Every structure is written in C-alpha cells, then in structure tokens.
CSV table of C-alpha atoms in Angstrom, one decimal:
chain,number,residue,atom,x,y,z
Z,1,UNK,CA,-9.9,-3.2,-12.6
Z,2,UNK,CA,-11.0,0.1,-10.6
Z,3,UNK,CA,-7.9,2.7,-11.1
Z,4,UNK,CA,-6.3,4.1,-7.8
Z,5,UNK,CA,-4.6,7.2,-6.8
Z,6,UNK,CA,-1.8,7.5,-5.1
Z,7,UNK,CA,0.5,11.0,-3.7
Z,8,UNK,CA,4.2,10.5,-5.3
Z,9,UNK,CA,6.4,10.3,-2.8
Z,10,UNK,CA,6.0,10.3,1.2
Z,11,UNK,CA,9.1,10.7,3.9
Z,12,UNK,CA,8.6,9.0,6.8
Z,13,UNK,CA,11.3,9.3,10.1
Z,14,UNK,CA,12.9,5.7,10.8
Z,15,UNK,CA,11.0,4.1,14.1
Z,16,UNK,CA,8.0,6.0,13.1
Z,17,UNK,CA,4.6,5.0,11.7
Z,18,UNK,CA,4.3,5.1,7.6
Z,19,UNK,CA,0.6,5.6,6.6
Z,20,UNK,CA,-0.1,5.5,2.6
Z,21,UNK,CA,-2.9,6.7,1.4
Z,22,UNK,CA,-5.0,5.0,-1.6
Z,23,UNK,CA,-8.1,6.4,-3.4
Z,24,UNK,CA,-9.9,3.6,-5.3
Z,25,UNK,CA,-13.2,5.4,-5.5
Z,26,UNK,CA,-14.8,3.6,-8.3
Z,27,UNK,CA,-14.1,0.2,-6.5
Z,28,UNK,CA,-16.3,-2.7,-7.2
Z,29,UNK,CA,-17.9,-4.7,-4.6
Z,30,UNK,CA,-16.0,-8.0,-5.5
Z,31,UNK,CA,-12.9,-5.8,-5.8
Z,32,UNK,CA,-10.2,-6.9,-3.1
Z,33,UNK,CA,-7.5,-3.7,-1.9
Z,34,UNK,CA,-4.0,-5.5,-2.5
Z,35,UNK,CA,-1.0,-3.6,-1.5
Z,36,UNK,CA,3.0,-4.7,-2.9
Z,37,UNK,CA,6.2,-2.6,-2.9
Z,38,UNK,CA,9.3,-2.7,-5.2
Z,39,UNK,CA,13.0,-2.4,-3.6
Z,40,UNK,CA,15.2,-0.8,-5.8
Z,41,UNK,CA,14.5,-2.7,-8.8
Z,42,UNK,CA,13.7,-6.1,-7.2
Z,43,UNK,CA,10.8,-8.0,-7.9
Z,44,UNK,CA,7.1,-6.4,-6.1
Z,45,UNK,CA,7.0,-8.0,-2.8
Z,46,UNK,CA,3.2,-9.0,-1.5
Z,47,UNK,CA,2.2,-7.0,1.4
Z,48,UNK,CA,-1.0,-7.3,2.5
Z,49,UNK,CA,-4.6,-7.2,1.0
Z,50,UNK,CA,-8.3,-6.8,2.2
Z,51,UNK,CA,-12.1,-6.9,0.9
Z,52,UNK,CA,-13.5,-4.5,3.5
Z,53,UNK,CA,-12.6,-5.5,6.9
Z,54,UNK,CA,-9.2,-4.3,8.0
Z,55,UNK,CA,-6.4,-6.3,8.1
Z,56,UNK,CA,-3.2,-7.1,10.0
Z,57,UNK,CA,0.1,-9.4,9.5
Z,58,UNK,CA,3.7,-9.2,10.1
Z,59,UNK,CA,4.4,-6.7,8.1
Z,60,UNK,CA,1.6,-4.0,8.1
Z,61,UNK,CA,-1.8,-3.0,8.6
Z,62,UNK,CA,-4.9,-1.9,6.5
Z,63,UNK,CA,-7.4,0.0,7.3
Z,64,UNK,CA,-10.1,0.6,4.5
Z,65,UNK,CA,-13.5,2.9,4.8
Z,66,UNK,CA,-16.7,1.6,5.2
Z,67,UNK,CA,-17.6,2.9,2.1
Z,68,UNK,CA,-14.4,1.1,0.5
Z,69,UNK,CA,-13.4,4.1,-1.5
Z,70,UNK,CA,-10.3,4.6,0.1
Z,71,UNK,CA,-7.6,2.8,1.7
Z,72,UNK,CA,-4.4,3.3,4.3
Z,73,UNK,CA,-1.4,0.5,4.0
Z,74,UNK,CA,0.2,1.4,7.9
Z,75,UNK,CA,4.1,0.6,8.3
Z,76,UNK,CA,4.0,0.9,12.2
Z,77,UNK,CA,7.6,1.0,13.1
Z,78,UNK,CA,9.4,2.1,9.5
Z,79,UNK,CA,12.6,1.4,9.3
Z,80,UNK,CA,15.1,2.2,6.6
Z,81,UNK,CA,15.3,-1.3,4.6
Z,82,UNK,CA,11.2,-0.2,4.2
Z,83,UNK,CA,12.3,2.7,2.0
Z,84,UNK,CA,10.3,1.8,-1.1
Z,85,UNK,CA,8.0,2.0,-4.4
Z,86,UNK,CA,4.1,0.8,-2.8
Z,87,UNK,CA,1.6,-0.2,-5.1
Z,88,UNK,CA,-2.2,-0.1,-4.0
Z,89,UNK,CA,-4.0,-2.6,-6.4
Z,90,UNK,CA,-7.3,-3.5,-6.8
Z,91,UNK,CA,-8.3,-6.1,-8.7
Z,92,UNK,CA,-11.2,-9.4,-8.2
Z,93,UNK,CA,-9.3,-12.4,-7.0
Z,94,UNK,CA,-10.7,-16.2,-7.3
Z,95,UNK,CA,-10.9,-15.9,-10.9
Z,96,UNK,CA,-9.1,-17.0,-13.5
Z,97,UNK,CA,-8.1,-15.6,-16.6
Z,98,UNK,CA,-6.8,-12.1,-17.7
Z,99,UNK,CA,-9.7,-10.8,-15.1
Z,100,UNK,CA,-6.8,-11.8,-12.3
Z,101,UNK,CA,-4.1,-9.4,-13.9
Z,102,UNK,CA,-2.4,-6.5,-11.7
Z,103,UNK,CA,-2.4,-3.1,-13.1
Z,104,UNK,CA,0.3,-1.1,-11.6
Z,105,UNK,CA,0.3,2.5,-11.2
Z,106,UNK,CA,2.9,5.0,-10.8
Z,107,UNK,CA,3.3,4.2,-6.7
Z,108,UNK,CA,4.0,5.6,-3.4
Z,109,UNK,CA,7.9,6.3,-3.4
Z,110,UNK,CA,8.4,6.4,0.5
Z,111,UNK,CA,11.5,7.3,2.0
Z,112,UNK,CA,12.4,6.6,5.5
Z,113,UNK,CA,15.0,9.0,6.9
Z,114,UNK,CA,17.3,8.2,10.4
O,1,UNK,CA,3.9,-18.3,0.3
O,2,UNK,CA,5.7,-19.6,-3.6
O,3,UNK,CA,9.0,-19.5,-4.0
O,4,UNK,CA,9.8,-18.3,-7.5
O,5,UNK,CA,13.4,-18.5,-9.4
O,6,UNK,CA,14.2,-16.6,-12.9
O,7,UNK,CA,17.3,-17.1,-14.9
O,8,UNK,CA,19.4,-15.9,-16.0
O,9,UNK,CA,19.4,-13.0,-13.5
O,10,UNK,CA,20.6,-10.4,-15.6
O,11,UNK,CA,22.3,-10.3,-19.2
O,12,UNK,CA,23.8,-7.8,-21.9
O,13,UNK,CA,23.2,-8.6,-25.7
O,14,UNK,CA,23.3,-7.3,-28.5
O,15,UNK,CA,20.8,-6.3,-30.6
O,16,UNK,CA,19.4,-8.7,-33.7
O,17,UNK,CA,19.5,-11.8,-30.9
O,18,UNK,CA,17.4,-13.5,-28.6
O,19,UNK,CA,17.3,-14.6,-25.1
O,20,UNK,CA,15.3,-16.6,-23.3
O,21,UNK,CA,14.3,-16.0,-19.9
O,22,UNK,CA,13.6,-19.3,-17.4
O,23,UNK,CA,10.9,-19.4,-14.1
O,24,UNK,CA,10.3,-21.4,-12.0
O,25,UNK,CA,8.2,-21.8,-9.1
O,26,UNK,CA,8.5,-24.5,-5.9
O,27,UNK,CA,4.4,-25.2,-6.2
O,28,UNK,CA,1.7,-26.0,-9.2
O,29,UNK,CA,-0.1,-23.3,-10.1
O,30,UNK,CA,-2.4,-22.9,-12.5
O,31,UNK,CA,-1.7,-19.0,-13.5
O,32,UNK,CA,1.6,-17.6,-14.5
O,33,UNK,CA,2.2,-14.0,-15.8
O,34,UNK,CA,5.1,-11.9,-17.5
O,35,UNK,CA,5.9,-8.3,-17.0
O,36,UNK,CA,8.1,-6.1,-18.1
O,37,UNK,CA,9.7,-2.9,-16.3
O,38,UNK,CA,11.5,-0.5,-18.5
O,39,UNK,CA,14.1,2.0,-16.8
O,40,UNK,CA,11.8,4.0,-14.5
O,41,UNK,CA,8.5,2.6,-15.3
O,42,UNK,CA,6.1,0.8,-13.2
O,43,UNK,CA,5.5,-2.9,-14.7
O,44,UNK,CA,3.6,-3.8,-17.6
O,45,UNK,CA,1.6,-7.0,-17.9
O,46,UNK,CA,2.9,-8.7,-21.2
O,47,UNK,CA,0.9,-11.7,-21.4
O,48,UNK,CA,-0.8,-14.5,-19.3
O,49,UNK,CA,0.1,-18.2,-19.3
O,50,UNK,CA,-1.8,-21.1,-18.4
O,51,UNK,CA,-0.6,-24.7,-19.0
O,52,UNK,CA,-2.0,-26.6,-21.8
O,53,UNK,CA,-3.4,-23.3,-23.8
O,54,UNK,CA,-1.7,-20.4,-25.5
O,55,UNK,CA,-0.5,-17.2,-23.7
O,56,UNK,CA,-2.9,-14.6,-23.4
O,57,UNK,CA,-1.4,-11.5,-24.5
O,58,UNK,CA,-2.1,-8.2,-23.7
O,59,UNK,CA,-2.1,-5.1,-26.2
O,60,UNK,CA,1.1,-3.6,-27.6
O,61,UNK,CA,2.7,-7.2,-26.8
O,62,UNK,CA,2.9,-9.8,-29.9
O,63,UNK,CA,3.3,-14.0,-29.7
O,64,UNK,CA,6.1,-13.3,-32.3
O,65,UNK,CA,7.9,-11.1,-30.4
O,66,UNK,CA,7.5,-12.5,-27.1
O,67,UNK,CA,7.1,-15.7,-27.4
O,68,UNK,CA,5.9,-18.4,-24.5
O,69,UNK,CA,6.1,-21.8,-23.2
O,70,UNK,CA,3.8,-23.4,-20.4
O,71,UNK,CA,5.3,-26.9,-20.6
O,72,UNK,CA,3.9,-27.9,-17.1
O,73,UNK,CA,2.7,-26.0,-13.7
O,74,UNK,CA,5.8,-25.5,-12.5
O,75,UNK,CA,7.6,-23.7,-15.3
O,76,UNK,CA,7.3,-21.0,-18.0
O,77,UNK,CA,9.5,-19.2,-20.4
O,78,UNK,CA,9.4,-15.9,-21.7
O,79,UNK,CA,11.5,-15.2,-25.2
O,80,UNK,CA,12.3,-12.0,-26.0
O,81,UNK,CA,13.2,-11.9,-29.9
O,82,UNK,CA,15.2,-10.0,-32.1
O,83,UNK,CA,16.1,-7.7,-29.7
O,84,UNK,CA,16.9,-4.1,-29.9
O,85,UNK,CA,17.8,-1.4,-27.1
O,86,UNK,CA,14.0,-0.5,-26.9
O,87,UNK,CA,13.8,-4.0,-24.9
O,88,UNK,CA,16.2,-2.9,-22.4
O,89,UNK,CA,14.1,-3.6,-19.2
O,90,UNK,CA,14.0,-6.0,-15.9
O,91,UNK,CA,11.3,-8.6,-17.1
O,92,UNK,CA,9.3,-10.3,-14.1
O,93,UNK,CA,7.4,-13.3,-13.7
O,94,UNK,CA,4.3,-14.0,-11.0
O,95,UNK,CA,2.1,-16.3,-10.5
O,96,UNK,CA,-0.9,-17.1,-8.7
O,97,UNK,CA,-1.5,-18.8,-5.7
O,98,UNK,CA,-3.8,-21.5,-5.9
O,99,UNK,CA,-5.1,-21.1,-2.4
O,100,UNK,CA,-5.5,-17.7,-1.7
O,101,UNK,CA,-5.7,-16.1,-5.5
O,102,UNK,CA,-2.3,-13.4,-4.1
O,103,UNK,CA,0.1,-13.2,-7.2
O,104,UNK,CA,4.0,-13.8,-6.3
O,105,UNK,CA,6.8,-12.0,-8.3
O,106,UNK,CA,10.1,-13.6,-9.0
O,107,UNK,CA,13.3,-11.4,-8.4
O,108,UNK,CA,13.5,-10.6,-12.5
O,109,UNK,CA,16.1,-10.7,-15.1
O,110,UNK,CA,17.3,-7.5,-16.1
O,111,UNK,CA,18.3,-7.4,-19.8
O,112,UNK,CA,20.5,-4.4,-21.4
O,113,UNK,CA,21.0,-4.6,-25.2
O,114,UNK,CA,23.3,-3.1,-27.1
C-alpha cells in the first residue's frame, strides 16, 4: 500500500469547517483514498473513502486531485465530539487476502476548540 | 454498515497467563483482521483470518503467541499467550464488508498485565 503523509495535529474552532490534508503521492491507480478516525482510544470509526471522484455522506466530504496525489477529508460544521485521531489510508479494495490490510500511520490529531 | 462486538471489554492479568479475546460480527463475512494498539501507537495489523484456512500473520507476530480461531463467518478469536507487560495494549478486530470491501473496527479490549 502507497504510504501517506499527514501534518500532526490541526485545531479547528467548533461550528467551523475542518479540512485535513493527505499526501499519497505514490498512489496506484487501483488505490482507493479511505479516511477513519479514532476517539480517545475507541475502535477507528469508517468515514468516508474515494477512487478519484469526490465524495460526500453524512459525515464528511472528499475532495481528491485530479492527479490523485493528494487528498482533503472536509468536516463542514466541526463540533467538539469530532475532536479526534484521522487516518488517511490507501489501500486496493475488492481483493482478498493480506493485499486488503490497512496500514495506519501516525494520524491527523484534530482538536476542535469552543 | 456491520455491527461488531469484542469481549471481554477490558481486563488486567497477570503476567505468565492467557486471555482470550471473543468477536463477533451481526453479518458473514469472509475477511476478519486483528490489531493491536500499544499505549500511544497507531494500530498494528497482527494477522488475517479467513474461515476454513489458517491466519495469515504478519511479521513480528507469531501463531504461537497469538494464536487464532475462524470457527465460522461470524466469529473469530484472538489469544494472547503467556503474557507479559510488553502486551499491555487495546487489541481490535475488523472485518470486511462483503459488499463494498470498507473494513469495520469493533470497540477493542483493552488488556493491562501485571
């Protein structure tokens, strides 16, 4: 699986928009962008994930280049339960096998502030 | 999306022992995974387990200390053996959604040894 880069840590002010950044510059073509986060010590919650079109759900939005070598997960109202540890992933999905493991960096720790 | 259940949910032992850590998931699936988190980590994949064949595990990780049952597609178990405080950690279990290939975490058991 292609490594990504993430910053450390981001603060975000509650109500506002939280955009994380994600550099995954040696991305394969059949490499899918999936994003999860980690509440204090609770198991990674799913968030969203994408080939190359952006996507959009309940929870967030995803906006990845045209060139797929970067990616931004987009909390558009944060709020404080959204303080976090977010994971940008990539990884092929449909197969099966230890070619379907997630490798897990070192994370986004955001904080959202009142 | 799967629902996924661990037990026990935490645990303290003491060192030289085992325990044995249950999932269980509400769907079949063909994949499930183990993790582990230690203090202040990000998670570590410790093996892969399909139904019907042995685990897959990855390096560092050994059958004899982690051992693991795939009696059916709804349940796995992880054992961790003969422990000592090293294993301290929250262990997690995923699996893989048969439809759409997006890996599910359960909430973990978080194990302190003594």
């Amino acid at each position: 699986d292609a490594k990504t880069t993430q910053p450390p840590s981001m603060d975000c002010a509650e109500g506002r928009a939280a955009n994380l950044p994600c550099n995954h510059s040696t991305i394969s073509g059949n490499e899918y962008v999936y994003w999860y986060r980690q509440i204090h010590s609770q198991g990674p919650q799913y968030i969203i994930h994408g080939l190359k079109n952006n996507e959009t759900n309940e929870m967030a939005s995803l906006i990845i280049t045209e060139d797929r070598k970067s990616s931004t997960l987009i909390l558009p109202h944060a709020t404080l339960r959204d303080t976090a540890v977010y994971y940008c992933i990539v990884r092929v999905a449909g197969l099966t096998g230890t070619a379907s493991k997630l490798t897990f960096g070192t994370g986004t720790r955001l904080q959202v502030t009142l | 999306s799967a629902v996924i259940s661990q037990k026990p949910s935490r645990d303290i032992c003491q060192r030289g022992t085992s325990l044995t850590i249950q999932c269980q998931v509400d769907s079949q699936v063909t994949m499930m995974f183990w993790y582990r988190q230690q203090p202040g980590q990000s998670l570590t994949l410790i093996a892969t387990a399909n139904q019907g064949s042995e685990a897959t595990y990855e390096s560092g990780f050994v059958i004899d200390k982690f051992p693991i049952s795939r009696p059916n597609l709804t349940f796995s178990t992880l054992t961790v053996s003969n422990m000592s405080p090293e294993d301290s950690s929250i262990y997690l279990c995923s699996v893989e959604d048969n439809r759409d290939w997006t890996q599910y975490f359960g909430p973990g058991t978080r194990l302190l040894v003594l």
